Short mmCIF file of C-alpha atoms in Angstrom, two decimals:
data_model
loop_
_atom_site.label_atom_id
_atom_site.label_comp_id
_atom_site.label_asym_id
_atom_site.label_seq_id
_atom_site.Cartn_x
_atom_site.Cartn_y
_atom_site.Cartn_z
CA MET A 253 71.27 76.77 113.96
CA SER A 254 74.22 78.22 112.12
CA LYS A 255 73.59 79.60 108.64
CA VAL A 256 77.17 78.72 107.76
CA LYS A 257 77.49 76.05 105.07
CA ASN A 258 80.46 74.20 103.69
CA LEU A 259 80.49 75.30 100.04
CA ALA A 260 80.24 72.79 97.23
CA ILE A 261 83.01 73.03 94.64
CA ASN A 262 81.14 73.54 91.39
CA TYR A 263 80.66 76.05 88.58
CA LYS A 264 77.96 77.96 90.45
CA THR A 265 80.30 78.51 93.42
CA ALA A 266 83.13 79.44 91.04
CA GLU A 267 80.89 82.06 89.43
CA GLU A 268 79.85 83.51 92.78
CA PHE A 269 83.45 83.80 93.94
CA LYS A 270 84.07 86.34 91.16
CA LYS A 271 82.03 88.88 93.15
CA PHE A 272 84.55 88.82 96.00
CA ARG A 273 87.53 91.15 96.20
CA GLU A 274 89.99 88.43 97.17
CA TYR A 275 89.72 86.36 94.01
CA GLY A 276 92.87 84.75 92.74
CA ALA A 277 95.10 81.71 92.32
CA GLN A 278 93.06 79.48 94.60
CA GLU A 279 89.80 80.08 92.74
CA LEU A 280 91.48 79.70 89.35
CA HIS A 281 92.94 76.40 90.48
CA MET A 282 89.45 75.26 91.51
CA ILE A 283 88.10 76.08 88.04
CA ASP A 284 91.02 74.22 86.40
CA GLU A 285 90.18 71.16 88.45
CA LEU A 286 86.49 71.39 87.57
CA GLU A 287 87.39 71.63 83.88
CA ALA A 288 89.78 68.70 84.12
CA ASN A 289 87.08 66.72 85.92
CA VAL A 290 89.50 65.81 88.69
CA ILE A 291 87.30 67.00 91.53
CA ASP A 292 85.70 64.25 93.52
CA ALA A 293 82.16 65.30 94.45
CA ASN A 294 82.90 64.25 98.01
CA ILE A 295 86.00 66.39 98.40
CA ASP A 296 86.07 68.59 101.50
CA SER A 297 85.94 72.17 100.37
CA PRO A 298 88.00 74.64 102.42
CA PHE A 299 85.34 77.30 101.73
CA TYR A 300 82.46 78.13 104.04
CA GLY A 301 79.77 80.69 103.41
CA ILE A 302 76.36 82.16 104.15
CA TYR A 303 73.66 82.26 101.51
CA GLN A 304 70.83 84.75 101.21
CA GLY A 305 68.36 83.00 98.99
CA ASP A 306 70.45 81.82 96.04
CA ASP A 307 73.18 84.41 96.57
CA LEU A 308 76.44 83.74 98.35
CA ALA A 309 76.58 86.75 100.71
CA ALA A 310 79.73 85.99 102.71
CA ARG A 311 82.55 83.50 102.64
CA MET A 312 85.82 82.47 104.21
CA CYS A 313 88.52 79.92 103.61
CA LEU A 314 89.11 77.77 106.69
CA TYR A 315 91.89 75.22 106.72
CA ARG A 316 93.38 73.01 109.42
CA ARG A 317 97.15 73.12 109.54
CA GLU A 318 99.40 70.76 111.45
CA ASP A 319 102.92 72.07 111.38
CA THR A 320 105.23 70.65 114.02
CA ASP A 321 108.25 72.21 112.28
CA HIS A 322 106.95 75.74 112.75
CA PRO A 323 104.43 75.80 115.60
CA ILE A 324 102.80 79.04 116.75
CA ASP A 325 104.19 78.30 120.19
CA ASN A 326 105.19 75.22 122.17
CA ASP A 327 101.60 74.09 122.57
CA THR A 328 100.23 75.12 119.21
CA ALA A 329 101.26 73.00 116.25
CA ASP A 330 97.67 72.16 115.26
CA TYR A 331 95.49 75.11 114.39
CA LEU A 332 93.03 76.54 111.91
CA VAL A 333 93.89 79.22 109.38
CA ILE A 334 91.23 81.68 108.17
CA TRP A 335 91.73 83.80 105.10
CA LYS A 336 89.52 85.45 102.46
CA LEU A 337 86.88 86.24 105.08
CA GLU A 338 84.67 88.68 103.22
CA VAL A 339 81.06 89.88 103.26
CA LEU A 340 79.73 91.36 100.01
CA GLU A 341 79.01 95.06 100.41
CA LYS A 342 75.25 94.77 99.98
CA TYR A 343 75.10 92.23 102.81
CA GLN A 344 77.31 94.03 105.31
CA GLY A 345 76.00 95.09 108.73
CA ARG A 346 73.98 91.91 109.34
CA GLY A 347 76.47 90.04 111.48
CA PHE A 348 77.50 87.56 108.79
CA GLY A 349 81.21 88.12 109.42
CA SER A 350 80.69 87.37 113.11
CA GLU A 351 78.75 84.22 112.27
CA LEU A 352 81.62 82.97 110.14
CA ILE A 353 84.11 83.65 112.94
CA ASP A 354 81.90 81.96 115.54
CA TYR A 355 81.67 78.94 113.28
CA ALA A 356 85.47 78.76 113.07
CA LYS A 357 85.78 79.17 116.85
CA SER A 358 83.33 76.29 117.43
CA PHE A 359 86.04 73.77 116.46
CA ASN A 360 87.83 74.77 119.67
CA LEU A 361 91.25 74.99 118.06
CA PRO A 362 93.58 78.00 117.95
CA ILE A 363 92.95 80.13 114.87
CA LYS A 364 95.42 82.11 112.81
CA ALA A 365 93.63 84.80 110.82
CA ILE A 366 95.40 86.30 107.82
CA SER A 367 94.26 89.87 107.24
CA ARG A 368 95.15 91.68 104.06
CA PHE A 369 93.41 94.92 104.82
CA GLN A 370 93.37 97.22 107.82
CA ASN A 371 89.59 96.95 108.24
CA SER A 372 89.73 93.16 108.41
CA ARG A 373 92.45 93.52 111.04
CA ASN A 374 90.15 95.70 113.15
CA PHE A 375 87.36 93.20 112.65
CA PHE A 376 89.43 90.31 113.97
CA GLU A 377 90.64 92.37 116.92
CA LYS A 378 87.02 93.03 117.88
CA HIS A 379 86.54 89.26 117.90
CA ASP A 380 89.36 88.66 120.41
CA PHE A 381 92.15 87.97 117.97
CA ASP A 382 95.51 89.40 118.99
CA ALA A 383 98.86 90.03 117.40
CA HIS A 384 101.36 87.24 117.93
CA GLU A 385 105.13 87.04 117.68
CA TYR A 386 106.21 87.16 114.05
CA ASP A 387 108.37 84.26 112.89
CA ILE A 388 109.88 84.45 109.42
CA GLU A 389 110.01 80.66 108.88
CA ARG A 390 106.36 80.25 109.70
CA ASP A 391 104.73 83.53 108.72
CA LEU A 392 106.81 84.81 105.81
CA ALA A 393 104.56 87.40 104.12
CA ASP A 394 101.49 86.82 106.30
CA GLU A 395 99.99 89.60 108.37
CA SER A 396 98.18 87.52 110.93
CA LEU A 397 96.41 87.48 114.28
CA MET A 398 95.74 84.62 116.70
CA TRP A 399 92.77 83.50 118.71
CA TYR A 400 92.99 80.80 121.42
CA PRO A 401 90.11 78.81 122.91
CA ASN A 402 89.79 79.10 126.69
CA MET B 110 128.40 96.54 90.31
CA SER B 111 125.01 96.00 91.85
CA LYS B 112 123.60 98.85 93.90
CA VAL B 113 121.68 96.29 95.95
CA LYS B 114 122.76 96.10 99.58
CA ASN B 115 121.80 93.76 102.37
CA LEU B 116 120.13 96.09 104.88
CA ALA B 117 121.40 96.45 108.42
CA ILE B 118 118.81 95.85 111.13
CA ASN B 119 118.88 99.06 113.13
CA TYR B 120 116.70 102.01 114.09
CA LYS B 121 117.54 103.97 110.94
CA THR B 122 116.33 101.08 108.76
CA ALA B 123 113.24 100.67 110.95
CA GLU B 124 112.43 104.36 110.45
CA GLU B 125 112.89 104.15 106.68
CA PHE B 126 110.61 101.11 106.44
CA LYS B 127 107.72 103.30 107.64
CA LYS B 128 107.69 105.00 104.22
CA PHE B 129 106.79 101.74 102.49
CA ARG B 130 103.22 100.62 101.88
CA GLU B 131 103.79 97.05 103.02
CA TYR B 132 104.69 97.79 106.61
CA GLY B 133 103.48 95.39 109.24
CA ALA B 134 104.12 92.53 111.64
CA GLN B 135 107.60 91.78 110.35
CA GLU B 136 108.84 95.35 110.82
CA LEU B 137 107.20 95.64 114.25
CA HIS B 138 108.90 92.42 115.28
CA MET B 139 112.22 93.86 114.17
CA ILE B 140 111.68 96.95 116.33
CA ASP B 141 110.71 94.77 119.32
CA GLU B 142 113.94 92.86 118.94
CA LEU B 143 115.97 96.05 118.67
CA GLU B 144 114.32 97.36 121.84
CA ALA B 145 114.92 94.09 123.66
CA ASN B 146 118.54 94.15 122.53
CA VAL B 147 118.28 90.60 121.24
CA ILE B 148 119.56 91.36 117.76
CA ASP B 149 123.05 90.20 117.09
CA ALA B 150 124.84 92.77 114.93
CA ASN B 151 125.97 89.96 112.67
CA ILE B 152 122.51 88.60 112.02
CA ASP B 153 121.64 88.06 108.38
CA SER B 154 118.90 90.48 107.48
CA PRO B 155 116.28 89.19 105.03
CA PHE B 156 115.94 92.74 103.65
CA TYR B 157 117.77 94.05 100.60
CA GLY B 158 117.53 97.53 99.21
CA ILE B 159 118.87 100.33 97.05
CA TYR B 160 119.92 103.66 98.53
CA GLN B 161 119.92 107.03 96.88
CA GLY B 162 122.25 109.07 99.00
CA ASP B 163 121.02 108.44 102.54
CA ASP B 164 117.49 107.47 101.48
CA LEU B 165 116.29 103.93 101.11
CA ALA B 166 114.60 104.13 97.68
CA ALA B 167 113.57 100.49 97.15
CA ARG B 168 113.53 97.29 99.12
CA MET B 169 112.51 93.65 99.11
CA CYS B 170 112.43 90.78 101.53
CA LEU B 171 114.33 87.77 100.18
CA TYR B 172 114.37 84.52 102.08
CA ARG B 173 115.64 81.03 101.30
CA ARG B 174 113.10 78.32 102.03
CA GLU B 175 113.80 74.60 102.17
CA ASP B 176 110.54 72.74 102.41
CA THR B 177 110.67 69.09 101.47
CA ASP B 178 107.16 68.55 102.87
CA HIS B 179 105.58 70.96 100.42
CA PRO B 180 107.88 71.38 97.41
CA ILE B 181 106.89 73.56 94.45
CA ASP B 182 107.32 70.48 92.27
CA ASN B 183 109.37 67.27 92.40
CA ASP B 184 112.62 69.10 91.78
CA THR B 185 111.98 72.27 93.73
CA ALA B 186 112.10 71.99 97.50
CA ASP B 187 114.81 74.63 97.88
CA TYR B 188 113.93 78.07 96.62
CA LEU B 189 113.91 81.77 97.38
CA VAL B 190 110.81 83.72 98.36
CA ILE B 191 110.50 87.43 97.51
CA TRP B 192 107.91 89.62 99.13
CA LYS B 193 107.54 93.32 99.97
CA LEU B 194 109.31 94.30 96.78
CA GLU B 195 108.55 97.98 96.57
CA VAL B 196 110.05 101.14 95.07
CA LEU B 197 109.06 104.42 96.73
CA GLU B 198 106.97 106.53 94.37
CA LYS B 199 109.52 109.31 93.96
CA TYR B 200 112.14 106.78 92.84
CA GLN B 201 110.00 104.83 90.39
CA GLY B 202 110.91 104.59 86.70
CA ARG B 203 114.67 104.20 87.31
CA GLY B 204 114.89 100.43 87.03
CA PHE B 205 115.36 99.82 90.78
CA GLY B 206 112.70 97.10 90.87
CA SER B 207 114.46 95.29 88.03
CA GLU B 208 117.80 95.57 89.84
CA LEU B 209 116.29 93.95 92.93
CA ILE B 210 114.87 91.11 90.85
CA ASP B 211 118.15 90.59 88.98
CA TYR B 212 119.92 90.40 92.32
CA ALA B 213 117.52 87.69 93.50
CA LYS B 214 117.95 85.79 90.21
CA SER B 215 121.74 85.87 90.57
CA PHE B 216 121.56 83.17 93.28
CA ASN B 217 120.44 80.76 90.54
CA LEU B 218 117.65 79.22 92.61
CA PRO B 219 113.95 79.06 91.74
CA ILE B 220 112.10 82.09 93.12
CA LYS B 221 108.55 82.30 94.44
CA ALA B 222 107.32 85.89 94.33
CA ILE B 223 104.36 86.84 96.49
CA SER B 224 102.40 89.67 94.91
CA ARG B 225 99.77 91.49 96.90
CA PHE B 226 98.76 93.95 94.22
CA GLN B 227 97.83 93.62 90.59
CA ASN B 228 100.59 95.99 89.46
CA SER B 229 103.26 93.97 91.24
CA ARG B 230 101.86 90.87 89.54
CA ASN B 231 102.32 92.54 86.13
CA PHE B 232 105.81 93.58 87.10
CA PHE B 233 106.85 90.03 87.96
CA GLU B 234 105.30 88.69 84.76
CA LYS B 235 107.41 91.14 82.77
CA HIS B 236 110.44 89.63 84.50
CA ASP B 237 109.63 86.08 83.38
CA PHE B 238 107.73 84.94 86.44
CA ASP B 239 104.74 82.70 85.68
CA ALA B 240 101.72 81.41 87.48
CA HIS B 241 102.22 77.98 89.05
CA GLU B 242 99.84 75.32 90.25
CA TYR B 243 98.19 76.39 93.48
CA ASP B 244 98.57 74.01 96.42
CA ILE B 245 96.63 74.75 99.58
CA GLU B 246 99.14 73.07 101.93
CA ARG B 247 102.02 75.09 100.57
CA ASP B 248 100.49 78.33 99.36
CA LEU B 249 97.52 78.93 101.68
CA ALA B 250 96.71 82.63 101.25
CA ASP B 251 99.66 83.47 98.97
CA GLU B 252 99.13 84.86 95.51
CA SER B 253 102.42 83.88 93.98
CA LEU B 254 104.39 83.47 90.78
CA MET B 255 107.49 81.37 90.03
CA TRP B 256 110.71 81.96 88.20
CA TYR B 257 113.15 79.15 87.33
CA PRO B 258 116.82 79.49 86.37
CA ASN B 259 117.75 78.01 82.99
#
């Protein structure tokens, strides 16, 4: 059974996110919405993670994107996007990153992975993600790699 | 007169881009197109820069985006996006970053600036860019700030 859980959007999650290097506009927006009480408890969170006891050890953002205006290629207008995939330093080396990727692959859709750092790029390449043709309309500032289901 | 020039897409430019920290998929795509001879000499380059003698000292990518599906707000579906704004270290402190921003502002369109690094975030804030509401459909992995013309 996968250890990967869809993360609840609440103050505990918001606090745990502060431990991750890629913390920014998206997390701050989440806190604003919590404070304004506009979050429906049943909302689908785009965050997935692995807990060790009470600690969030690893996380990623995983989002389905349907973009017929700017498809990846002629057959790929519906795909997942991964970003903010990160394992906290004290939990590295246990395969948590691979578990997150396998979870994303289990949806059997193409995946675009946005990698900010060279080491995350290497990580995705090890998991069968490849460079794809850059397109300014679609990719703009993204450094990204693609994976396709068989 | 502005020192900012639209950069020609050629091997000299490709070589100069290697000196910049944010070098990646977009530049590699440019080189592929040069090698495949598919670049029309009259193509509009999304890159703008400032030369000092023969050296490219500073650059940015500046691209106009019309996105009625995911506007910034009700009035802002047509805007510029800046990314890869960077001044080489030896040319810092001469106002080149500000000249690039002023050039972008001169089009009198709202500007979304994507900032990868904390110091570029501070730089944009000094130039009257502010945080905006994060929207997952539009912004995905972007950390960005907005500027609006008066």
